[in-house]
Short mmCIF file of C-alpha atoms and ligand atoms in Angstrom, two decimals:
data_model
loop_
_atom_site.label_atom_id
_atom_site.label_comp_id
_atom_site.label_asym_id
_atom_site.label_seq_id
_atom_site.Cartn_x
_atom_site.Cartn_y
_atom_site.Cartn_z
CA UNK A 7 51.76 19.12 -26.34
CA UNK A 8 51.46 20.68 -22.92
CA UNK A 9 51.81 24.31 -22.06
CA UNK A 10 52.99 25.41 -18.66
CA UNK A 11 51.59 28.48 -17.04
CA UNK A 12 54.09 30.42 -15.03
CA UNK A 13 52.91 32.17 -11.92
CA UNK A 14 54.50 34.37 -9.32
CA UNK A 15 55.59 32.52 -6.18
CA UNK A 16 53.10 32.60 -3.33
CA UNK A 17 50.23 33.62 -5.55
CA UNK A 18 47.22 31.57 -6.44
CA UNK A 19 46.68 30.55 -10.08
CA UNK A 20 45.75 33.56 -12.15
CA UNK A 21 42.30 32.09 -12.92
CA UNK A 22 41.44 32.01 -9.20
CA UNK A 23 40.12 35.28 -7.84
CA UNK A 24 40.35 35.48 -4.08
CA UNK A 25 38.51 37.67 -1.60
CA UNK A 26 39.43 39.12 1.81
CA UNK A 27 40.12 36.67 4.66
CA UNK A 28 37.18 35.87 6.91
CA UNK A 29 37.23 38.02 10.03
CA UNK A 30 35.68 35.36 12.24
CA UNK A 31 37.88 32.39 11.44
CA UNK A 32 40.61 33.78 9.17
CA UNK A 33 43.34 34.11 11.81
CA UNK A 34 45.50 31.29 10.52
CA UNK A 35 44.80 31.98 6.86
CA UNK A 36 47.33 33.86 4.72
CA UNK A 37 44.97 34.42 1.78
CA UNK A 38 41.24 34.82 1.60
CA UNK A 39 39.00 32.22 -0.02
CA UNK A 40 38.61 31.92 -3.77
CA UNK A 41 35.54 33.71 -4.96
CA UNK A 42 33.92 30.41 -5.87
CA UNK A 43 34.82 29.06 -2.41
CA UNK A 44 32.97 31.97 -0.88
CA UNK A 45 29.99 31.43 -3.13
CA UNK A 46 29.60 27.75 -2.38
CA UNK A 47 30.30 28.27 1.31
CA UNK A 48 27.96 31.17 2.00
CA UNK A 49 24.47 30.42 3.25
CA UNK A 50 23.39 33.97 4.06
CA UNK A 51 20.68 34.21 1.40
CA UNK A 52 18.96 31.20 2.95
CA UNK A 53 19.71 31.49 6.64
CA UNK A 54 18.87 35.18 7.04
CA UNK A 55 15.46 33.81 7.91
CA UNK A 56 16.98 32.66 11.20
CA UNK A 57 17.79 36.19 12.34
CA UNK A 58 15.15 36.42 15.09
CA UNK A 59 16.04 33.00 16.48
CA UNK A 60 19.76 33.81 16.26
CA UNK A 61 19.31 37.02 18.24
CA UNK A 62 17.10 35.28 20.82
CA UNK A 63 19.72 32.55 21.22
CA UNK A 64 22.52 35.11 21.59
CA UNK A 65 20.58 37.13 24.16
CA UNK A 66 19.98 33.99 26.23
CA UNK A 67 23.63 32.96 25.93
CA UNK A 68 24.84 36.46 26.84
CA UNK A 69 22.62 36.69 29.93
CA UNK A 70 23.92 33.31 31.06
CA UNK A 71 27.58 34.34 30.50
CA UNK A 72 27.00 37.41 32.68
CA UNK A 73 25.17 35.47 35.38
CA UNK A 74 27.95 32.90 35.54
CA UNK A 75 30.54 35.75 35.62
CA UNK A 76 32.16 34.48 32.45
CA UNK A 77 31.96 37.92 30.82
CA UNK A 78 31.78 41.37 32.51
CA UNK A 79 28.30 42.73 33.18
CA UNK A 80 28.94 45.97 31.21
CA UNK A 81 30.00 44.00 28.15
CA UNK A 82 26.90 41.84 28.47
CA UNK A 83 24.72 44.94 28.62
CA UNK A 84 26.40 46.44 25.55
CA UNK A 85 25.98 43.16 23.66
CA UNK A 86 22.28 42.98 24.54
CA UNK A 87 21.70 46.59 23.44
CA UNK A 88 23.63 45.99 20.23
CA UNK A 89 21.62 42.87 19.44
CA UNK A 90 18.33 44.70 20.01
CA UNK A 91 19.51 47.42 17.62
CA UNK A 92 20.47 44.80 15.02
CA UNK A 93 17.03 43.22 15.24
CA UNK A 94 15.46 46.59 14.49
CA UNK A 95 17.86 47.17 11.60
CA UNK A 96 16.94 43.83 10.06
CA UNK A 97 13.21 44.34 10.58
CA UNK A 98 13.34 47.85 9.11
CA UNK A 99 15.32 46.60 6.13
CA UNK A 100 18.53 48.59 6.61
CA UNK A 101 20.83 45.93 8.01
CA UNK A 102 24.02 45.72 5.92
CA UNK A 103 23.97 42.03 4.91
CA UNK A 104 27.42 41.08 3.57
CA UNK A 105 28.09 37.85 1.77
CA UNK A 106 31.75 37.91 2.85
CA UNK A 107 30.50 37.17 6.35
CA UNK A 108 29.12 33.88 5.09
CA UNK A 109 25.98 33.35 7.13
CA UNK A 110 23.48 35.08 9.39
CA UNK A 111 25.45 34.22 12.54
CA UNK A 112 28.67 35.87 11.39
CA UNK A 113 26.82 38.81 9.83
CA UNK A 114 25.19 39.61 13.14
CA UNK A 115 28.45 39.17 15.02
CA UNK A 116 30.33 41.42 12.61
CA UNK A 117 27.67 44.10 12.82
CA UNK A 118 27.73 43.86 16.61
CA UNK A 119 31.46 44.59 16.55
CA UNK A 120 30.81 47.66 14.37
CA UNK A 121 28.16 48.86 16.78
CA UNK A 122 29.78 48.21 20.17
CA UNK A 123 33.45 47.57 19.48
CA UNK A 124 35.72 44.76 20.72
CA UNK A 125 33.48 43.63 23.59
CA UNK A 126 31.26 42.11 20.87
CA UNK A 127 33.95 39.45 20.63
CA UNK A 128 33.02 38.16 24.10
CA UNK A 129 29.61 36.93 22.97
CA UNK A 130 31.05 33.84 21.32
CA UNK A 131 32.74 32.66 24.55
CA UNK A 132 31.79 29.04 25.27
CA UNK A 133 29.84 28.81 22.02
CA UNK A 134 30.41 27.52 18.50
CA UNK A 135 28.42 28.15 15.38
CA UNK A 136 27.64 24.45 15.55
CA UNK A 137 25.56 24.63 18.72
CA UNK A 138 24.38 28.11 17.69
CA UNK A 139 22.91 27.01 14.35
CA UNK A 140 21.42 23.85 15.83
CA UNK A 141 19.67 26.01 18.44
CA UNK A 142 18.45 28.62 15.95
CA UNK A 143 17.15 26.00 13.58
CA UNK A 144 15.27 24.12 16.27
CA UNK A 145 13.63 27.36 17.36
CA UNK A 146 12.67 28.12 13.76
CA UNK A 147 11.18 24.67 13.15
CA UNK A 148 9.29 24.94 16.43
CA UNK A 149 7.72 28.22 15.29
CA UNK A 150 6.95 26.71 11.89
CA UNK A 151 5.18 23.77 13.55
CA UNK A 152 3.03 26.14 15.61
CA UNK A 153 2.17 28.19 12.51
CA UNK A 154 1.29 25.11 10.44
CA UNK A 155 -0.83 23.80 13.30
CA UNK A 156 -2.97 26.94 13.15
CA UNK A 157 -3.18 26.78 9.37
CA UNK A 158 -4.18 23.12 9.41
CA UNK A 159 -6.83 23.87 12.02
CA UNK A 160 -8.20 26.58 9.73
CA UNK A 161 -8.62 24.02 6.95
CA UNK A 162 -10.30 21.64 9.38
CA UNK A 163 -12.66 24.44 10.40
CA UNK A 164 -13.61 25.08 6.77
CA UNK A 165 -14.20 21.36 6.18
CA UNK A 166 -16.30 20.97 9.31
CA UNK A 167 -18.44 23.92 8.29
CA UNK A 168 -19.13 22.39 4.87
CA UNK A 169 -19.74 19.01 6.52
CA UNK A 170 -22.41 20.54 8.74
CA UNK A 171 -24.05 22.13 5.70
CA UNK A 172 -23.94 18.82 3.83
CA UNK A 173 -24.66 16.32 6.59
CA UNK A 174 -27.51 14.88 4.51
CA UNK A 175 -26.26 15.62 0.98
CA UNK A 176 -26.01 12.33 -0.84
CA UNK A 177 -23.03 11.46 -3.00
CA UNK A 178 -21.65 8.21 -4.34
CA UNK A 179 -19.01 6.50 -2.25
CA UNK A 180 -16.36 4.83 -4.39
CA UNK A 181 -14.02 1.91 -4.15
CA UNK A 182 -11.76 1.30 -7.16
CA UNK A 183 -13.35 4.56 -8.40
CA UNK A 184 -16.47 2.46 -9.07
CA UNK A 185 -19.73 3.47 -7.43
CA UNK A 186 -19.91 1.42 -4.23
CA UNK A 187 -22.51 2.66 -1.78
CA UNK A 188 -24.16 6.02 -1.29
CA UNK A 189 -22.54 8.18 1.39
CA UNK A 190 -23.09 11.71 2.58
CA UNK A 191 -20.90 14.56 1.38
CA UNK A 192 -20.43 15.72 4.96
CA UNK A 193 -19.13 12.30 5.92
CA UNK A 194 -16.64 12.40 3.06
CA UNK A 195 -15.35 15.82 4.10
CA UNK A 196 -14.99 14.74 7.71
CA UNK A 197 -12.67 11.95 6.58
CA UNK A 198 -10.18 14.69 5.65
CA UNK A 199 -10.69 16.35 9.02
CA UNK A 200 -9.45 13.12 10.65
CA UNK A 201 -6.45 12.92 8.31
CA UNK A 202 -5.51 16.51 9.08
CA UNK A 203 -5.93 15.80 12.79
CA UNK A 204 -3.31 13.05 12.51
CA UNK A 205 -1.05 15.46 10.61
CA UNK A 206 -1.28 17.91 13.48
CA UNK A 207 -0.55 15.06 15.88
CA UNK A 208 2.56 14.09 13.95
CA UNK A 209 3.87 17.67 13.96
CA UNK A 210 3.18 17.94 17.66
CA UNK A 211 4.94 14.66 18.42
CA UNK A 212 7.95 15.97 16.51
CA UNK A 213 7.74 19.22 18.47
CA UNK A 214 7.96 17.30 21.74
CA UNK A 215 11.18 15.55 20.74
CA UNK A 216 12.58 18.70 19.13
CA UNK A 217 12.31 20.75 22.28
CA UNK A 218 15.77 20.14 23.77
CA UNK A 219 18.45 22.80 23.73
CA UNK A 220 21.75 22.19 21.90
CA UNK A 221 23.16 25.48 23.21
CA UNK A 222 26.28 24.93 25.29
CA UNK A 223 27.38 21.84 23.37
CA UNK A 224 30.09 24.02 21.84
CA UNK A 225 31.72 22.83 18.64
CA UNK A 226 31.22 19.19 19.64
CA UNK A 227 32.80 18.46 23.03
CA UNK A 228 31.21 20.89 25.48
CA UNK A 229 33.22 23.68 27.09
CA UNK A 230 35.62 24.34 29.93
CA UNK A 231 33.66 27.44 31.03
CA UNK A 232 31.21 27.07 33.94
CA UNK A 233 28.11 27.59 31.78
CA UNK A 234 24.52 26.96 32.84
CA UNK A 235 22.80 25.08 30.06
CA UNK A 236 19.57 24.71 31.98
CA UNK A 237 19.32 28.49 32.20
CA UNK A 238 19.64 29.07 28.44
CA UNK A 239 17.34 26.13 27.71
CA UNK A 240 14.65 27.63 29.92
CA UNK A 241 15.08 31.14 28.53
CA UNK A 242 14.48 29.81 25.01
CA UNK A 243 11.44 27.75 25.96
CA UNK A 244 13.17 24.38 25.65
CA UNK A 245 12.16 21.60 28.02
CA UNK A 246 15.77 20.70 28.88
CA UNK A 247 19.33 20.80 27.51
CA UNK A 248 20.23 18.02 25.06
CA UNK A 249 22.16 15.38 26.99
CA UNK A 250 25.13 14.69 24.69
CA UNK A 251 27.24 17.41 23.09
CA UNK A 252 28.13 15.34 20.01
CA UNK A 253 24.50 14.45 19.41
CA UNK A 254 23.38 18.00 20.09
CA UNK A 255 25.41 19.51 17.25
CA UNK A 256 25.01 16.68 14.74
CA UNK A 257 21.36 15.78 15.18
CA UNK A 258 18.91 16.84 12.49
CA UNK A 259 16.16 14.37 13.38
CA UNK A 260 13.90 17.29 14.21
CA UNK A 261 14.24 18.57 10.64
CA UNK A 262 13.66 15.09 9.22
CA UNK A 263 10.62 14.49 11.39
CA UNK A 264 9.29 17.87 10.33
CA UNK A 265 9.80 16.93 6.68
CA UNK A 266 8.24 13.50 7.20
CA UNK A 267 5.16 15.05 8.77
CA UNK A 268 5.07 17.63 5.96
CA UNK A 269 5.36 14.93 3.30
CA UNK A 270 2.46 12.97 4.76
CA UNK A 271 0.35 16.11 5.13
CA UNK A 272 1.22 17.01 1.54
CA UNK A 273 0.14 13.55 0.43
CA UNK A 274 -3.22 14.07 2.17
CA UNK A 275 -3.73 17.45 0.56
CA UNK A 276 -2.80 15.96 -2.78
CA UNK A 277 -5.43 13.22 -2.47
CA UNK A 278 -8.01 15.83 -1.62
CA UNK A 279 -6.85 18.03 -4.49
CA UNK A 280 -7.19 15.05 -6.83
CA UNK A 281 -10.78 14.56 -5.69
CA UNK A 282 -11.56 18.23 -6.25
CA UNK A 283 -10.11 17.92 -9.75
CA UNK A 284 -12.35 14.92 -10.45
CA UNK A 285 -15.40 16.54 -8.87
CA UNK A 286 -15.20 19.73 -10.92
CA UNK A 287 -14.66 17.82 -14.17
CA UNK A 288 -17.52 17.68 -16.67
CA UNK A 289 -18.27 13.94 -16.29
CA UNK A 290 -18.64 14.37 -12.50
CA UNK A 291 -19.91 17.92 -11.96
CA UNK A 292 -20.24 17.27 -8.21
CA UNK A 293 -18.70 20.56 -7.23
CA UNK A 294 -18.35 23.99 -8.73
CA UNK A 295 -15.58 26.44 -7.99
CA UNK A 296 -16.07 30.16 -8.50
CA UNK A 297 -14.02 32.33 -10.83
CA UNK A 298 -11.82 33.14 -7.85
CA UNK A 299 -10.47 29.59 -7.70
CA UNK A 300 -10.32 28.64 -11.36
CA UNK A 301 -8.43 29.79 -14.41
CA UNK A 302 -9.38 29.95 -18.07
CA UNK A 303 -7.72 28.52 -21.15
CA UNK A 304 -6.06 30.80 -23.68
CA UNK A 305 -7.59 28.80 -26.53
CA UNK A 306 -10.77 27.13 -25.28
CA UNK A 307 -13.09 29.87 -24.06
CA UNK A 308 -15.42 27.54 -22.16
CA UNK A 309 -12.72 26.14 -19.83
CA UNK A 310 -12.60 26.52 -16.04
CA UNK A 311 -9.49 24.81 -14.81
CA UNK A 312 -8.84 23.85 -11.18
CA UNK A 313 -5.18 24.97 -11.33
CA UNK A 314 -4.81 25.59 -7.60
CA UNK A 315 -5.82 22.01 -6.80
CA UNK A 316 -3.52 20.69 -9.53
CA UNK A 317 -0.61 22.66 -8.05
CA UNK A 318 -1.34 21.33 -4.58
CA UNK A 319 -1.26 17.84 -6.08
CA UNK A 320 2.11 18.58 -7.69
CA UNK A 321 3.65 20.29 -4.68
CA UNK A 322 3.20 17.13 -2.62
CA UNK A 323 5.95 15.79 -4.86
CA UNK A 324 8.27 18.57 -3.71
CA UNK A 325 7.49 17.79 -0.07
CA UNK A 326 8.25 14.12 -0.52
CA UNK A 327 11.44 15.06 -2.36
CA UNK A 328 12.49 17.33 0.50
CA UNK A 329 12.32 14.47 2.97
CA UNK A 330 14.27 12.17 0.68
CA UNK A 331 16.79 14.91 -0.05
CA UNK A 332 17.68 15.58 3.57
CA UNK A 333 17.74 11.88 4.48
CA UNK A 334 20.31 11.38 1.75
CA UNK A 335 22.36 14.38 2.93
CA UNK A 336 22.45 12.98 6.48
CA UNK A 337 22.87 9.28 5.93
CA UNK A 338 26.63 9.22 5.38
CA UNK A 339 27.77 11.84 7.88
CA UNK A 340 30.11 10.84 10.68
CA UNK A 341 29.75 12.65 14.01
CA UNK A 342 29.67 15.49 14.66
CA UNK A 343 29.07 18.56 12.47
CA UNK A 344 29.83 18.54 8.76
CA UNK A 345 29.13 21.38 6.35
CA UNK A 346 26.79 19.13 4.40
CA UNK A 347 24.31 19.95 7.13
CA UNK A 348 24.13 23.56 5.99
CA UNK A 349 21.91 22.30 3.16
CA UNK A 350 19.22 21.38 5.68
CA UNK A 351 17.76 24.86 5.94
CA UNK A 352 16.89 25.59 2.31
CA UNK A 353 15.08 22.24 2.23
CA UNK A 354 13.11 22.79 5.40
CA UNK A 355 12.27 26.45 4.69
CA UNK A 356 10.96 25.54 1.26
CA UNK A 357 8.92 22.63 2.61
CA UNK A 358 7.39 24.83 5.32
CA UNK A 359 6.50 27.53 2.77
CA UNK A 360 5.11 24.97 0.35
CA UNK A 361 2.92 23.25 2.90
CA UNK A 362 1.67 26.56 4.21
CA UNK A 363 0.72 27.65 0.69
CA UNK A 364 -1.04 24.34 -0.01
CA UNK A 365 -3.02 24.58 3.22
CA UNK A 366 -4.10 28.12 2.41
CA UNK A 367 -5.10 27.17 -1.14
CA UNK A 368 -7.14 24.17 0.02
CA UNK A 369 -8.82 26.24 2.73
CA UNK A 370 -9.83 28.76 0.08
CA UNK A 371 -11.13 26.01 -2.19
CA UNK A 372 -13.16 24.37 0.56
CA UNK A 373 -14.79 27.65 1.52
CA UNK A 374 -15.46 28.44 -2.13
CA UNK A 375 -16.82 25.13 -3.40
CA UNK A 376 -20.52 24.66 -4.09
CA UNK A 377 -21.90 21.14 -4.17
CA UNK A 378 -24.27 20.13 -7.00
CA UNK A 379 -26.65 17.94 -5.03
CA UNK A 380 -28.60 16.81 -8.10
CA UNK A 381 -25.52 15.59 -9.94
CA UNK A 382 -24.17 13.85 -6.84
CA UNK A 383 -27.47 12.14 -6.12
CA UNK A 384 -27.87 10.98 -9.73
CA UNK A 385 -24.52 9.18 -9.66
CA UNK A 386 -25.11 7.93 -6.12
CA UNK A 387 -28.26 6.16 -7.31
CA UNK A 388 -26.55 4.63 -10.33
CA UNK A 389 -24.55 1.43 -10.58
CA UNK A 390 -26.96 -0.55 -8.35
CA UNK A 391 -25.44 1.28 -5.38
CA UNK A 392 -28.09 -0.02 -2.96
CA UNK A 393 -27.39 -3.69 -3.74
CA UNK A 394 -25.80 -4.11 -0.30
CA UNK A 395 -29.00 -2.75 1.28
CA UNK A 396 -30.97 -5.36 -0.66
CA UNK A 397 -28.70 -8.16 0.55
CA UNK A 398 -28.97 -6.86 4.12
CA UNK A 399 -32.81 -6.92 3.74
CA UNK A 400 -32.68 -10.59 2.75
CA UNK A 401 -30.55 -11.34 5.80
CA UNK A 402 -32.81 -9.37 8.12
CA UNK A 403 -36.27 -10.39 6.77
CA UNK A 404 -35.68 -13.84 5.31
CA UNK A 405 -32.90 -14.88 7.71
CA UNK A 406 -30.65 -15.82 4.77
CA UNK A 407 -26.96 -16.23 5.58
CA UNK A 408 -25.18 -13.15 4.18
CA UNK A 409 -23.21 -15.13 1.58
CA UNK A 410 -26.46 -16.56 0.17
CA UNK A 411 -28.14 -13.16 0.28
CA UNK A 412 -25.17 -11.78 -1.64
CA UNK A 413 -25.69 -14.48 -4.27
CA UNK A 414 -29.42 -13.81 -4.61
CA UNK A 415 -28.77 -10.06 -4.86
CA UNK A 416 -26.20 -10.73 -7.58
CA UNK A 417 -28.86 -12.55 -9.58
CA UNK A 418 -31.32 -9.64 -9.09
CA UNK A 419 -28.67 -7.15 -10.25
CA UNK A 420 -28.05 -9.27 -13.34
CA UNK A 421 -31.80 -9.35 -14.04
CA UNK A 422 -32.13 -5.56 -13.64
CA UNK A 423 -29.13 -5.08 -15.87
CA UNK A 424 -30.70 -7.33 -18.53
CA UNK A 425 -33.94 -5.37 -18.36
CA UNK A 426 -32.03 -2.06 -18.37
CA UNK A 427 -33.56 -0.77 -15.14
CA UNK A 428 -32.49 0.09 -11.60
CA UNK A 429 -33.04 -2.30 -8.71
CA UNK A 430 -35.81 -0.01 -7.40
CA UNK A 431 -37.67 -0.39 -10.74
CA UNK A 432 -37.42 -4.16 -10.93
CA UNK A 433 -41.04 -5.49 -10.72
CA UNK A 434 -41.88 -7.62 -7.69
CA UNK A 435 -42.68 -10.56 -9.99
CA UNK A 436 -39.15 -10.46 -11.39
CA UNK A 437 -37.74 -10.38 -7.85
CA UNK A 438 -39.87 -13.32 -6.77
CA UNK A 439 -38.68 -15.40 -9.73
CA UNK A 440 -35.26 -15.24 -8.11
CA UNK A 441 -36.39 -15.52 -4.46
CA UNK A 442 -40.08 -16.20 -3.95
CA UNK A 443 -40.24 -14.97 -0.33
CA UNK A 444 -39.33 -11.37 -1.27
CA UNK A 445 -42.15 -8.94 -0.42
CA UNK A 446 -43.07 -5.41 -1.44
CA UNK A 447 -41.28 -4.14 1.72
CA UNK A 448 -38.04 -4.53 -0.17
CA UNK A 449 -38.60 -1.32 -2.17
CA UNK A 450 -38.23 0.73 1.00
CA UNK A 451 -34.56 -0.15 1.37
CA UNK A 452 -33.65 0.56 -2.22
CA UNK A 453 -33.58 4.36 -2.13
CA UNK A 454 -30.28 6.15 -1.55
CA UNK A 455 -31.89 8.25 1.22
CA UNK A 456 -32.92 5.11 3.09
CA UNK A 457 -29.52 3.58 2.49
CA UNK A 458 -27.50 6.41 4.07
CA UNK A 459 -30.06 6.94 6.87
CA UNK A 460 -29.66 3.30 7.88
CA UNK A 461 -25.87 3.43 8.27
CA UNK A 462 -25.90 4.53 11.88
CA UNK A 463 -23.10 2.31 13.15
CA UNK A 464 -20.26 4.11 14.91
CA UNK A 465 -18.31 6.08 12.31
CA UNK A 466 -20.97 5.40 9.66
CA UNK A 467 -22.34 7.81 7.07
CA UNK A 468 -25.93 8.43 8.33
CA UNK A 469 -26.84 12.15 8.37
CA UNK A 470 -27.58 11.97 12.11
CA UNK A 471 -24.09 10.57 12.65
CA UNK A 472 -22.51 13.27 10.51
CA UNK A 473 -24.14 16.07 12.49
CA UNK A 474 -22.88 14.51 15.69
CA UNK A 475 -19.43 13.76 14.22
CA UNK A 476 -19.05 17.36 13.07
CA UNK A 477 -19.85 18.61 16.56
CA UNK A 478 -17.36 16.17 18.07
CA UNK A 479 -14.70 17.17 15.51
CA UNK A 480 -15.20 20.80 16.53
CA UNK A 481 -14.55 19.84 20.12
CA UNK A 482 -11.59 17.61 19.40
CA UNK A 483 -9.82 19.77 16.86
CA UNK A 484 -11.02 23.34 17.36
CA UNK A 485 -11.42 23.57 21.12
CA UNK A 486 -11.66 27.35 21.27
CA UNK A 487 -14.65 27.34 18.91
CA UNK A 488 -12.57 28.54 15.95
N1 LIG B 516 26.07 28.29 8.26
C1 LIG B 516 26.45 27.12 8.97
C2 LIG B 516 25.31 26.08 8.85
O1 LIG B 516 24.23 26.45 8.56
C3 LIG B 516 26.77 27.42 10.38
C4 LIG B 516 27.63 26.40 11.06
C5 LIG B 516 29.02 26.51 10.61
N2 LIG B 516 29.86 25.70 11.38
C6 LIG B 516 31.10 25.37 10.97
N3 LIG B 516 31.77 24.59 11.71
N4 LIG B 516 31.56 25.81 9.84
O2 LIG B 516 25.50 24.90 9.05
#
């Protein structure tokens, strides 16, 4: 059985509450949006963060409209004064944000009308929210890139400082998480300095492509007013106006490139966080974190947990998800603007905040961590880690081809393993049973100190290299001696 609801003609279904018509675009609408329509449509809670960029964009647009005699000078002056007042209101926390005005752009415009009257309505001449939001968002991402660059440099500075302190501190180098060859702790830390340098490079490459102004593209087709796009582009610090109006309003590559760079940086920080987690664990004990960077367990009183590093490891997942999320939002959109694109900002803001937090946490950890040289050295000397040095000795002193030297060394390792001793403790007689030309000189290459000291090839782990590499990293990445 079906029941039919009766409703008064011209009224919406009784279950649908509506709100007042939108002042900015409601001219042709007889009824306001349903409450749920307003809720899904509004982006104010997210895009209020664009207020400074929105005001800067409006000021540039307004000055251009006046210069090109598109709006009267007095109106332009009133608009500029009103916008300055609005900026203060927002910064002092008494701006009347109103969800019925949908987003930051319309909130500012509505407030401007309250403050200066109908001439506020001239500001939107030759402009659409489509080119407006694209401009604001580019400016915001540009600022975020500059901020993250400084924060990444701060982490590099902390790493370089520890690398200088530990240029000669010996630790095991791993492949397959098996002890491979001894390396220096400073060398290991400088590897991350290189990774972070590439992260900064990626953000800066993105910044270069980002820096074109969409302002003046209008809704999608350009405008019939005699605007000067080069003027607004210059005022906002853009290199040039974007060439195609359709592309200008529909492009979000700059956001995607930002997220891609953030995802890769997050992956780097996560790898480092994972190493910290291993290093502070009881079986490793390479590094100790102070109370300031660890937490306790509510049940096990002895615990010191590296929660911050674990969270950095986890948050890389969010960053990777952000990139995937926005790619999926964009991939099916026809030109030009579609409201789907409004979802871009929450994603990018959250990624920027997340990466910033991870960088700060890792910088704190790096400054805080204390290396346990004894524990590191003990493991570095285990697992026949100088076997490669032995093979190299056979090549150098007995002129064996490396493959044969490798074979002989393998036999010596097997012998040491059978006798339960290290290579350095294998008696000369035992060595000579495998290769009779081996001399006592071999013992000199079997210490971990000798091993790392010998690796002086370009980019190698020798302490002398590390000291030089740290100085060069300072020059390359921290030019102002930060
Ligand atoms: N809040 C919107 C956004 O972030 C502004 C652009 C709205 N444009 C439109 N045609 N409805 O995308």
